[in-house]
PDB file of C-alpha atoms in Angstrom:
ATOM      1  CA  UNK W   1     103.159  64.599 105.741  1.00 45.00           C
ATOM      2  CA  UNK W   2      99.483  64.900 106.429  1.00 61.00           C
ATOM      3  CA  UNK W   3      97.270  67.054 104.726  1.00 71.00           C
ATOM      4  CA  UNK W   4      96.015  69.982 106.799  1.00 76.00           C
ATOM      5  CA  UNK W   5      91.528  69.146 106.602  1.00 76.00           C
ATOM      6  CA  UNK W   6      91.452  66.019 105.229  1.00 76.00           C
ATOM      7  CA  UNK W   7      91.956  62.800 106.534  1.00 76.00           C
ATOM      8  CA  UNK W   8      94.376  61.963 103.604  1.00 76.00           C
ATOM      9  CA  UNK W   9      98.342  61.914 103.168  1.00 76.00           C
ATOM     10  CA  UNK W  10      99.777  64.589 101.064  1.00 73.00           C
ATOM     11  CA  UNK W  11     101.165  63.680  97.792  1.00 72.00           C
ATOM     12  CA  UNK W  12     104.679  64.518  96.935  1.00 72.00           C
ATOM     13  CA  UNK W  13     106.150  66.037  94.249  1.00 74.00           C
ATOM     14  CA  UNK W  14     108.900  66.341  92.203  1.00 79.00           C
ATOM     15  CA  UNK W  15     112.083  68.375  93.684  1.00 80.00           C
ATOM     16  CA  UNK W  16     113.682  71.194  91.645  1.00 76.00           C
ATOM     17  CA  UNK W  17     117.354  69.808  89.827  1.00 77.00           C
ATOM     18  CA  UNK W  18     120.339  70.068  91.978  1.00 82.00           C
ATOM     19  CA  UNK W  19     122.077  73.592  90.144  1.00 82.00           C
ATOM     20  CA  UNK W  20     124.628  76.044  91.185  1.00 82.00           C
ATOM     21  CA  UNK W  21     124.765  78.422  88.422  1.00 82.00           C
ATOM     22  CA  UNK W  22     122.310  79.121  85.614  1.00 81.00           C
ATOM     23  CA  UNK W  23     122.521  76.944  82.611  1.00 82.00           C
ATOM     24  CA  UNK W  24     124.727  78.461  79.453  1.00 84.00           C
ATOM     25  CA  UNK W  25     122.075  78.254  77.226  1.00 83.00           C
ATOM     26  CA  UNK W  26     120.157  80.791  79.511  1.00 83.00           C
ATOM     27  CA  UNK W  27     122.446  84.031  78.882  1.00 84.00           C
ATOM     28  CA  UNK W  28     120.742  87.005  79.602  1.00 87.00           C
ATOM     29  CA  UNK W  29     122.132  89.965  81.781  1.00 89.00           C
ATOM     30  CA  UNK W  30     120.963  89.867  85.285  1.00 89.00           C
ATOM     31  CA  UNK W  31     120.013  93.730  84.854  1.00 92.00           C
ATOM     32  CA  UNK W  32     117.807  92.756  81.907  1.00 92.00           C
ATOM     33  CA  UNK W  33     115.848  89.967  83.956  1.00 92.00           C
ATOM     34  CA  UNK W  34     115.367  92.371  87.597  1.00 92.00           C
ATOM     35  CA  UNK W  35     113.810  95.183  85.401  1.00 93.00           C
ATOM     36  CA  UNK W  36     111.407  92.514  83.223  1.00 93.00           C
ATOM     37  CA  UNK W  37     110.649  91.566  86.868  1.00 93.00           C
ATOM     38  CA  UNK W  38     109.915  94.959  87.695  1.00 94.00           C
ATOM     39  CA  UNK W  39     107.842  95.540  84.601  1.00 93.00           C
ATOM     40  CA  UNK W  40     106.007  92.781  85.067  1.00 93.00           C
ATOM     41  CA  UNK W  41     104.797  93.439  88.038  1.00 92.00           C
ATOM     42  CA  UNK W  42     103.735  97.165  87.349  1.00 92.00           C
ATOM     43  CA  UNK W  43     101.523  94.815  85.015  1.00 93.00           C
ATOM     44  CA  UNK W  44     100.192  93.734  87.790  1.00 89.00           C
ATOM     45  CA  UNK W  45     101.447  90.295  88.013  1.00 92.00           C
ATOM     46  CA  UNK W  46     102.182  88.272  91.327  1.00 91.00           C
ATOM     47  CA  UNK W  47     106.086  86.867  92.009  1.00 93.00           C
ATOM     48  CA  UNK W  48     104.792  83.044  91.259  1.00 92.00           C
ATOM     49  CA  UNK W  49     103.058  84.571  87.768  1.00 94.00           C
ATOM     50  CA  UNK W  50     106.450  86.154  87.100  1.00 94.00           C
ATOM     51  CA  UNK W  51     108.507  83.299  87.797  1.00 92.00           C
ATOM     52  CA  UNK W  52     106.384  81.192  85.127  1.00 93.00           C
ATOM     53  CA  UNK W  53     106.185  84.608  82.531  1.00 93.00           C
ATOM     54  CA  UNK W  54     110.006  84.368  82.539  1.00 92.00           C
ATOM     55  CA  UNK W  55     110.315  80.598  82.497  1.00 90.00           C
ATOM     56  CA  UNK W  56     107.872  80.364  79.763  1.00 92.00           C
ATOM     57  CA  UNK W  57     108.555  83.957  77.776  1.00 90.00           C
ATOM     58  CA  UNK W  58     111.838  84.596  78.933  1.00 86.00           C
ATOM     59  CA  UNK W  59     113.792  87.969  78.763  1.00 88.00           C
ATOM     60  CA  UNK W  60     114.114  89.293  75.146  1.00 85.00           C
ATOM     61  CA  UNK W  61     113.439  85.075  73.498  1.00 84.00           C
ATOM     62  CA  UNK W  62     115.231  83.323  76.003  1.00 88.00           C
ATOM     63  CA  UNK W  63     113.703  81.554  78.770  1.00 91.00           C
ATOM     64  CA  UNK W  64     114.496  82.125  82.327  1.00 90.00           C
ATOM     65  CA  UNK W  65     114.755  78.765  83.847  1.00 89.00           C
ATOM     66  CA  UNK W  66     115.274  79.934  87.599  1.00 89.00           C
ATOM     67  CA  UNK W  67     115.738  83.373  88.369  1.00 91.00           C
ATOM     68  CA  UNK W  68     117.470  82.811  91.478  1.00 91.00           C
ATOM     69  CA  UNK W  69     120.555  81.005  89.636  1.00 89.00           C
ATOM     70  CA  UNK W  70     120.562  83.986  86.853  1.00 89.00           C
ATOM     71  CA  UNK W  71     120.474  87.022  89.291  1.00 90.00           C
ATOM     72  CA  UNK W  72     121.105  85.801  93.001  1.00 90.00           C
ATOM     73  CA  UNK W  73     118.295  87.186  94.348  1.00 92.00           C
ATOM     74  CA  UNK W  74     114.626  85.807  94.073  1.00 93.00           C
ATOM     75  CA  UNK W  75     111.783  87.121  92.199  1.00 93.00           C
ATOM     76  CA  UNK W  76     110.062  89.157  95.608  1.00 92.00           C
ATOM     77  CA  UNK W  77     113.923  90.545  97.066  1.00 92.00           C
ATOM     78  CA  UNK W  78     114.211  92.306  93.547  1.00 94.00           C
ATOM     79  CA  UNK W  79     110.702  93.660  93.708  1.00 93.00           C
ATOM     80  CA  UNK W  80     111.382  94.914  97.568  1.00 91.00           C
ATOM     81  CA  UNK W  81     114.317  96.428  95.638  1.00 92.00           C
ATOM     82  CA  UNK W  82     112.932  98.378  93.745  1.00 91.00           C
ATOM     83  CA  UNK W  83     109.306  98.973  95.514  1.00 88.00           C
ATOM     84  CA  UNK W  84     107.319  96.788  93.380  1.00 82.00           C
ATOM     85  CA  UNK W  85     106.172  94.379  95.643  1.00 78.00           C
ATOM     86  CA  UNK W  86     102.644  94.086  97.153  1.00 82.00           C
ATOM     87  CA  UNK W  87     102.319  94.987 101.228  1.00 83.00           C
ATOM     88  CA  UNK W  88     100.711  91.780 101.773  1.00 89.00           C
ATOM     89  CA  UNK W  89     102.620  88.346 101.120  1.00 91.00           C
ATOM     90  CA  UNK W  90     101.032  86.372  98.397  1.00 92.00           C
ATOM     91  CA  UNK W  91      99.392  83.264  99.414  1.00 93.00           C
ATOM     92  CA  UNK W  92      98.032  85.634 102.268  1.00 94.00           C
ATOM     93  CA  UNK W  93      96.705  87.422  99.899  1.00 94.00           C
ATOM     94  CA  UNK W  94      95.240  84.029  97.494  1.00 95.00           C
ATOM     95  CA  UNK W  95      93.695  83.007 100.678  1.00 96.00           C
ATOM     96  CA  UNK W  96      92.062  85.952 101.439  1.00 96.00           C
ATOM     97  CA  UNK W  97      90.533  86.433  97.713  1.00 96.00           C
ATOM     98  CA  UNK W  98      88.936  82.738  98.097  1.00 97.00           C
ATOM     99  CA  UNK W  99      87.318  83.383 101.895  1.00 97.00           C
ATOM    100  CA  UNK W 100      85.132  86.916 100.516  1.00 97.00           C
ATOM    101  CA  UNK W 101      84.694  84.966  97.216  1.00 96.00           C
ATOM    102  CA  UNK W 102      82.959  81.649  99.167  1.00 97.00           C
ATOM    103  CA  UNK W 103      81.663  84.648 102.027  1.00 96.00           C
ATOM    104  CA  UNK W 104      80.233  86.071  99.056  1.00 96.00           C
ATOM    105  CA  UNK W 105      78.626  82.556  97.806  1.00 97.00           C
ATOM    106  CA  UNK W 106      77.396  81.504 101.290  1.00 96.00           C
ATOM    107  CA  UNK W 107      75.482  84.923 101.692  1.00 96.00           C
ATOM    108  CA  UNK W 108      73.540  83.660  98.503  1.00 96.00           C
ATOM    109  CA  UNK W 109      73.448  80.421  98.956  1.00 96.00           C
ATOM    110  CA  UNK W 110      72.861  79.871 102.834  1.00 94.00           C
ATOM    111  CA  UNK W 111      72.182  75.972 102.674  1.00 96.00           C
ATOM    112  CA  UNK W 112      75.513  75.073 100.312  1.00 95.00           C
ATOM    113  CA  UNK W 113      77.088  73.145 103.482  1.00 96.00           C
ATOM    114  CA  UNK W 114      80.048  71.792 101.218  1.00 96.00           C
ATOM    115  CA  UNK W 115      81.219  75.438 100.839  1.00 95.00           C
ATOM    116  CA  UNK W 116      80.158  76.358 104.293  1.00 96.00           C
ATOM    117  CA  UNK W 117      82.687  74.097 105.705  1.00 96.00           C
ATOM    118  CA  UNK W 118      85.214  75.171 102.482  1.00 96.00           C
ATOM    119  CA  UNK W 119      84.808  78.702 104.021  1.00 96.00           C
ATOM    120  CA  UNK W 120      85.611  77.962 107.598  1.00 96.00           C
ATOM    121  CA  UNK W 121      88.646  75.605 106.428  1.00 95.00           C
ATOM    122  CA  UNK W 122      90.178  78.712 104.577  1.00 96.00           C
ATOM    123  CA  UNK W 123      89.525  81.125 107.479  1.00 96.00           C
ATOM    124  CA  UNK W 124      91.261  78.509 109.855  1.00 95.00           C
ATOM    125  CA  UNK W 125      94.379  78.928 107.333  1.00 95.00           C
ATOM    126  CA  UNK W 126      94.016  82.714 107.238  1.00 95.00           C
ATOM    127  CA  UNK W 127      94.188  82.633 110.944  1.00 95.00           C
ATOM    128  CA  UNK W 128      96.800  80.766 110.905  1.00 94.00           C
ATOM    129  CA  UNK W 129      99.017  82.529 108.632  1.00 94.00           C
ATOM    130  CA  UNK W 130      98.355  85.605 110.093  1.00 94.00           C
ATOM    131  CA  UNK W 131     100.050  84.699 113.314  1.00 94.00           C
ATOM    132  CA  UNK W 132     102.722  83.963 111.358  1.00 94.00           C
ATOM    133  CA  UNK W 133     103.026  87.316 109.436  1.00 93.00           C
ATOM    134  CA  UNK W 134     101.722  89.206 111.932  1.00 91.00           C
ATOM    135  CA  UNK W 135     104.214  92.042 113.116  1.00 87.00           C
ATOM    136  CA  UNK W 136     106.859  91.432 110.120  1.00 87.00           C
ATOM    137  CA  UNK W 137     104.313  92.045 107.092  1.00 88.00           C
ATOM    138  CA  UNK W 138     101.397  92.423 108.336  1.00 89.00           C
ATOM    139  CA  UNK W 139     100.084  94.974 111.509  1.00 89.00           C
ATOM    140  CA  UNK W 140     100.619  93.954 115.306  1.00 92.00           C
ATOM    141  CA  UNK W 141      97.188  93.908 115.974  1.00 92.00           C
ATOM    142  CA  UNK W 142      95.924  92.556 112.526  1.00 89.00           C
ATOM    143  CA  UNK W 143      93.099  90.246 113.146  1.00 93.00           C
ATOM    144  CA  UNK W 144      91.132  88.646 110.378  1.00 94.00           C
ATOM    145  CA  UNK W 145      87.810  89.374 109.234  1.00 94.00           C
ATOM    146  CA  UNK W 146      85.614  89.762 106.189  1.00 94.00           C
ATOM    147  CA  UNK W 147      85.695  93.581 106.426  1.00 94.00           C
ATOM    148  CA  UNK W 148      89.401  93.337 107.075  1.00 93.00           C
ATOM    149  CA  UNK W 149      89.766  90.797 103.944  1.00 92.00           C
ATOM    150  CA  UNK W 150      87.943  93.613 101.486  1.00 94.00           C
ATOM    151  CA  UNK W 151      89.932  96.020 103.021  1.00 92.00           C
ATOM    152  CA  UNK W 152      93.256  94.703 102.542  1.00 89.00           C
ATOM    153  CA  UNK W 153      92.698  93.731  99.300  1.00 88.00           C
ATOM    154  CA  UNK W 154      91.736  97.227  98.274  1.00 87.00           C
ATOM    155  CA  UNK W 155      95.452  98.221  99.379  1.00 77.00           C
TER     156      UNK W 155
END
């Protein structure tokens, strides 16, 4: 598949293993792993930073390979569970942090073309993405701009 701005194909990468149930090495009570989740993201950590916390740190020394396969739920239906999850999806909310960071570049830097272009690439995606969240997780008549951007991110 083609690459979104660039004239370049995508690269693929590797697929996940083919698994039903979660390996017997990997042990730990279900209720143990939904409230690290939980904790974790009081922390202030995103889902995909959990998922790697608990694959790399694991639940009381054991590692979490996929959380899915040890609870049945993922990582963001346990923290809608238990009201722990952020009001705006996630790579919304990435995107959005990079447009008011290169917003906040280009207001410095008025000639940086490179990043001019960057900026209107990521805004294009924003747009995008909002029509796709728009009226499930985000507002009806959500449109994006840079005020909007700060604003949500205040949330």
């Amino acid at each position: 598949m083609a690459r979104m701005h660039t004239r370049r194909r995508g690269s693929s990468g590797s697929d996940k293993p083919v698994a039903d149930d979660s390996p017997e090495w990997s042990d730990v009570d279900a209720e143990d792993i939904e409230s690290r989740v939980v904790e974790l993201a009081e922390q202030g950590y995103d889902p995909s930073q959990i998922g790697m916390k608990l694959r790399d740190e694991g639940v009381t020394g054991t590692p979490i390979p996929d959380v899915k396969l040890a609870t049945g739920k993922k990582v963001t239906e346990i923290l809608e569970e238990h009201d722990a999850g952020s009001s705006v999806p996630e790579d919304f909310r990435n995107l959005v942090e990079r447009a008011i960071g290169l917003r906040e570049h280009m207001e410095e830097n008025p000639q940086d073309h490179q990043n001019k272009r960057a900026l209107q690439n990521t805004e294009s995606k924003i747009r995008r993405l909002a029509d796709y969240y728009r009226g499930d997780q985000l507002p009806e008549d959500f449109t994006y701009t840079y005020e909007n951007g700060v604003e949500l991110l205040e949330e």
